[in-house]
Coordinates of C-alpha atoms in Angstrom, one line a residue:
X14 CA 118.6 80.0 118.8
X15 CA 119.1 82.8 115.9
X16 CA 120.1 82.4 112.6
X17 CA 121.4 84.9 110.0
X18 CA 119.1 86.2 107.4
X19 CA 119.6 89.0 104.4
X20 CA 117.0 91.8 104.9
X21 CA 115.2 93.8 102.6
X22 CA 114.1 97.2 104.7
X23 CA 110.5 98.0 103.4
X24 CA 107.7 100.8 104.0
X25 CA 105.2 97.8 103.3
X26 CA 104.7 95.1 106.0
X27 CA 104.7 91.5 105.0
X28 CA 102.0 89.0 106.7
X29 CA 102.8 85.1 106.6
X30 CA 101.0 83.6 104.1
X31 CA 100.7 87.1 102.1
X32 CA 101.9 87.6 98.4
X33 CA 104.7 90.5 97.9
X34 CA 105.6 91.1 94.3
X35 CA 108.9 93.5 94.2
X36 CA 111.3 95.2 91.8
X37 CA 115.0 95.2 92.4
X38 CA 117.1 97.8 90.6
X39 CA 119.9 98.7 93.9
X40 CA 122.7 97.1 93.4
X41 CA 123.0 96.1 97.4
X42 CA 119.6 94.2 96.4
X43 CA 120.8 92.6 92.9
X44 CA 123.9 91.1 94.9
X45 CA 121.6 90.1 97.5
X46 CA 119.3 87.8 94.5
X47 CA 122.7 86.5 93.2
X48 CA 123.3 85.6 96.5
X49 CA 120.0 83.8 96.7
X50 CA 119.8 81.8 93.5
X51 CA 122.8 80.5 94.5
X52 CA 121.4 78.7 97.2
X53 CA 119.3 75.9 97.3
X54 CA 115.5 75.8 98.4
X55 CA 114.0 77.5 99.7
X56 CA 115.3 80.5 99.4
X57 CA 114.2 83.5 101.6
X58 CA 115.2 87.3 103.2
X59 CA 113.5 89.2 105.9
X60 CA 111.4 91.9 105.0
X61 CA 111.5 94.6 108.3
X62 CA 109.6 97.6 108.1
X63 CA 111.3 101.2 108.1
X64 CA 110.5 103.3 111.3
X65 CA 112.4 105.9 110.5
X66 CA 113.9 106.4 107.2
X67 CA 113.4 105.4 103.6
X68 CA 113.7 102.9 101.5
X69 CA 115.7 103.5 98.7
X70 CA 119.6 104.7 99.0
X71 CA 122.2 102.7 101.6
X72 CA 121.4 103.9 105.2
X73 CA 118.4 105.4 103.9
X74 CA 116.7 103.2 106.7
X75 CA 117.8 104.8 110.3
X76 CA 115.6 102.5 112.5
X77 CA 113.9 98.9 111.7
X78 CA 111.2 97.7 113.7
X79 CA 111.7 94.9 115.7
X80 CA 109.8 92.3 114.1
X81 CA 109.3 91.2 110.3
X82 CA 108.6 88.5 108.3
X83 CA 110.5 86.0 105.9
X84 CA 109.5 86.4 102.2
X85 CA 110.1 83.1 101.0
X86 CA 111.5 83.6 97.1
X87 CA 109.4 81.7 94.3
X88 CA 110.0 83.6 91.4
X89 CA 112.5 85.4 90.1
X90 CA 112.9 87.0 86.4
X91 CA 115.9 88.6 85.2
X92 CA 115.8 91.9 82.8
X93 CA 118.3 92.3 80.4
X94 CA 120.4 95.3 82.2
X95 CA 120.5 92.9 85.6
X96 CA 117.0 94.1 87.3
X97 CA 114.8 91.4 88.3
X98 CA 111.1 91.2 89.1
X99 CA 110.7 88.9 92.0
X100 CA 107.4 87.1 93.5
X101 CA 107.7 86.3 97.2
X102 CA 105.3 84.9 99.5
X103 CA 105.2 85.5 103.5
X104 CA 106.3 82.3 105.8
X105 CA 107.5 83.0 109.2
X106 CA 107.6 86.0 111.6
X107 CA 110.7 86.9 113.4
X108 CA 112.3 89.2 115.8
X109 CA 115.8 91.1 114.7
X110 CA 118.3 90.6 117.2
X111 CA 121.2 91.9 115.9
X112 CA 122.0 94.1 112.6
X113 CA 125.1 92.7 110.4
X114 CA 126.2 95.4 107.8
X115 CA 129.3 93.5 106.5
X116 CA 128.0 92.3 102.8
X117 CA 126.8 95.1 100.4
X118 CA 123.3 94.5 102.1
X119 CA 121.7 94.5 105.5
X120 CA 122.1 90.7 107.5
X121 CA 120.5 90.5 110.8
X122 CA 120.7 87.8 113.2
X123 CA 116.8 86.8 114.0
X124 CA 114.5 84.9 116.3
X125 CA 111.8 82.8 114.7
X126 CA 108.5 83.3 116.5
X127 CA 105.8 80.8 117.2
X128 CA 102.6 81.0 115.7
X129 CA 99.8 79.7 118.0
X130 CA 95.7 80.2 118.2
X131 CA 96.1 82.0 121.3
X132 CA 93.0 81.5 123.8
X133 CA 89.5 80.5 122.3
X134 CA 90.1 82.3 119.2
X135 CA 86.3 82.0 117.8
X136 CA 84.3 84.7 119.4
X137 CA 86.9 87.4 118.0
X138 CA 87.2 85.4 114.9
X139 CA 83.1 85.3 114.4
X140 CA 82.9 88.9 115.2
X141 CA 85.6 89.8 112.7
X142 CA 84.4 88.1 109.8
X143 CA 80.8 89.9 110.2
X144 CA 82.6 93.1 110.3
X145 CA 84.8 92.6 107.5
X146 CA 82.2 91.6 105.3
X147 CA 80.8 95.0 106.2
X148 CA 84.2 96.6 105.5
X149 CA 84.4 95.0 102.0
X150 CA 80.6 96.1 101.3
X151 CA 81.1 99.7 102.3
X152 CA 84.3 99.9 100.5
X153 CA 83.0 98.8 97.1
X154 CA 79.6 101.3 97.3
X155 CA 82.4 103.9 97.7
X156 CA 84.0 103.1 94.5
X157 CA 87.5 102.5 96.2
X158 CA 87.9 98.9 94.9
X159 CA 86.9 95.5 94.9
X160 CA 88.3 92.7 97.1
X161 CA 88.2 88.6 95.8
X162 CA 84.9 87.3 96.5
X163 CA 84.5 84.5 98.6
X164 CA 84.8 84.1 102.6
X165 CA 88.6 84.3 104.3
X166 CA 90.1 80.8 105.6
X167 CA 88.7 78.8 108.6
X168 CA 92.5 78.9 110.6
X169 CA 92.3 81.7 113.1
X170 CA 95.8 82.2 112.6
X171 CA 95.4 82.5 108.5
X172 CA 92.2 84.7 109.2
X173 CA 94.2 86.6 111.2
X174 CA 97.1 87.9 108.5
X175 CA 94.6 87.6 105.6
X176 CA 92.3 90.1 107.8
X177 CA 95.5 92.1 108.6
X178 CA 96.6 92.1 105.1
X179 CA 93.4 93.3 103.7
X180 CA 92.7 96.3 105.6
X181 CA 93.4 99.8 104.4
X182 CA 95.7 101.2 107.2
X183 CA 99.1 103.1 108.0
X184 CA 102.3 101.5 108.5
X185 CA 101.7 101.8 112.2
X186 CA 98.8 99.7 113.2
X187 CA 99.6 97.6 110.4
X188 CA 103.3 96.4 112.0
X189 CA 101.4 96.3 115.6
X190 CA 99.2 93.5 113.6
X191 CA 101.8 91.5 113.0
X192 CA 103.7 91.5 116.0
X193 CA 100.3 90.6 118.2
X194 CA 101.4 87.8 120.2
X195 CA 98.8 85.0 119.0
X196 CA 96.2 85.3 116.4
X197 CA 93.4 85.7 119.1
X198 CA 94.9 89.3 119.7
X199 CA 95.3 90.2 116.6
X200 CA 92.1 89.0 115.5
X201 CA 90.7 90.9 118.5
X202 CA 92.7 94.3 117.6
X203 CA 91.0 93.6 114.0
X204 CA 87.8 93.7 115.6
X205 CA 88.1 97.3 116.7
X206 CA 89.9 98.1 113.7
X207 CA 87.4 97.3 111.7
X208 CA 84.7 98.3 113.7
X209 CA 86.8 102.1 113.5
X210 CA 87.1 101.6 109.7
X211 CA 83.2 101.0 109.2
X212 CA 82.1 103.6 111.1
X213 CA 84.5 106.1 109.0
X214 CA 83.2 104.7 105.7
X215 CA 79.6 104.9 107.5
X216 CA 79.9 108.7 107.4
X217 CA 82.2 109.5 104.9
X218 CA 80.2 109.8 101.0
X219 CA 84.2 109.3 99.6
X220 CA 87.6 107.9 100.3
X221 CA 90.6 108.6 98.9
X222 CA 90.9 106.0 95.7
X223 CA 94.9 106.1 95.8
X224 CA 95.5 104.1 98.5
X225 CA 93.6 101.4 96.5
X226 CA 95.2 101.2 93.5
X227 CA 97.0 98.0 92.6
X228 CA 100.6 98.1 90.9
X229 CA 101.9 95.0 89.9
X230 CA 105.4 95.9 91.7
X231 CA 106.5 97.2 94.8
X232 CA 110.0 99.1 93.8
X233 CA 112.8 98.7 96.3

């Protein structure tokens, strides 16, 4: 079975479980709020990432990838001239079916996906969490940032996106995280990720700060 859900094309991809703050100022995105708030609980769109395009401007996005995530609405604050500064959180994964271009913004009808373990999920899961705790290390010797203390969650499936989340990568390989079938593949694609990553930082003395930097908002 589908159902209909507003989208919200992004350059960023959204992970279940994941916080996205974001800044609406298009008017296709302000109707799509009013829409929203109009609705009762809980409220949420589809964030799809942009394969070919751009965010910002109607049609700017020429092709969507084929599977996102809903961000699940749970705060939204009105500014005086009608922009609002939203806080979402990731829930469920899904896969666009069909685009529907009839309101002011994008609809699509989508497939909810399942979210299971996959098969014995620990070894990659053990391996991962040694080589992200390397990752984190390396990153803050190099003056890049500093990540929470603190280990990541026991669920190989919420290890899996807060792994995916956390790691500095392009649009690419971060989309083919979230559509790995179960979180034992992703958590196994991590693994050699990570493993990459480390033996980057391992030689280089610097990385690029930029990518690091944390804004408060993510402007549509």
């Amino acid at each position: 079975m589908t159902e209909r859900l507003a989208l919200f094309p992004l350059g960023t991809v959204l992970f279940p479980g994941l916080m996205l703050p974001l800044h609406l100022f298009e008017d296709r995105y302000l109707s799509m709020i009013g829409d929203l708030l109009d609705r009762p609980e809980p409220r949420g769109f589809g964030v799809v990432g942009i394969e070919l395009g751009h965010e910002v401007g109607e049609s700017a996005a020429h092709r969507l990838a084929e599977i996102g995530c809903v961000a699940e609405l749970r705060d939204a604050r009105e500014h005086p001239d009608g922009r609002y500064d939203i806080v979402t959180v990731g829930a469920r994964r899904f896969r666009l079916k069909e685009l529907d271009r009839s309101r002011p913004y994008l609809q699509g009808e989508v497939e909810y996906l399942p979210e299971e373990p996959g098969t014995d999920p620990e070894p990659a899961a053990l391996r991962v969490r040694r080589l992200f705790r390397l990752y984190r290390h390396r990153l803050a010797t190099s003056g890049a940032g500093s990540f929470e203390k603190g280990e990541p969650p026991d669920d190989p499936v919420s290890l899996s996106y807060v792994i995916a989340a956390s790691l500095v990568l392009d649009g690419h390989e971060k989309q083919r995280l979230l559509e790995c079938e179960d979180a034992a593949l992703r958590l196994e694609t991590e693994g050699h990720l990570l493993a990459r990553e480390n033996r980057i930082l391992d030689v280089l003395p610097m990385i690029p700060a930029g990518q690091f930097l944390d804004g408060s908002f993510n402007p549509n």
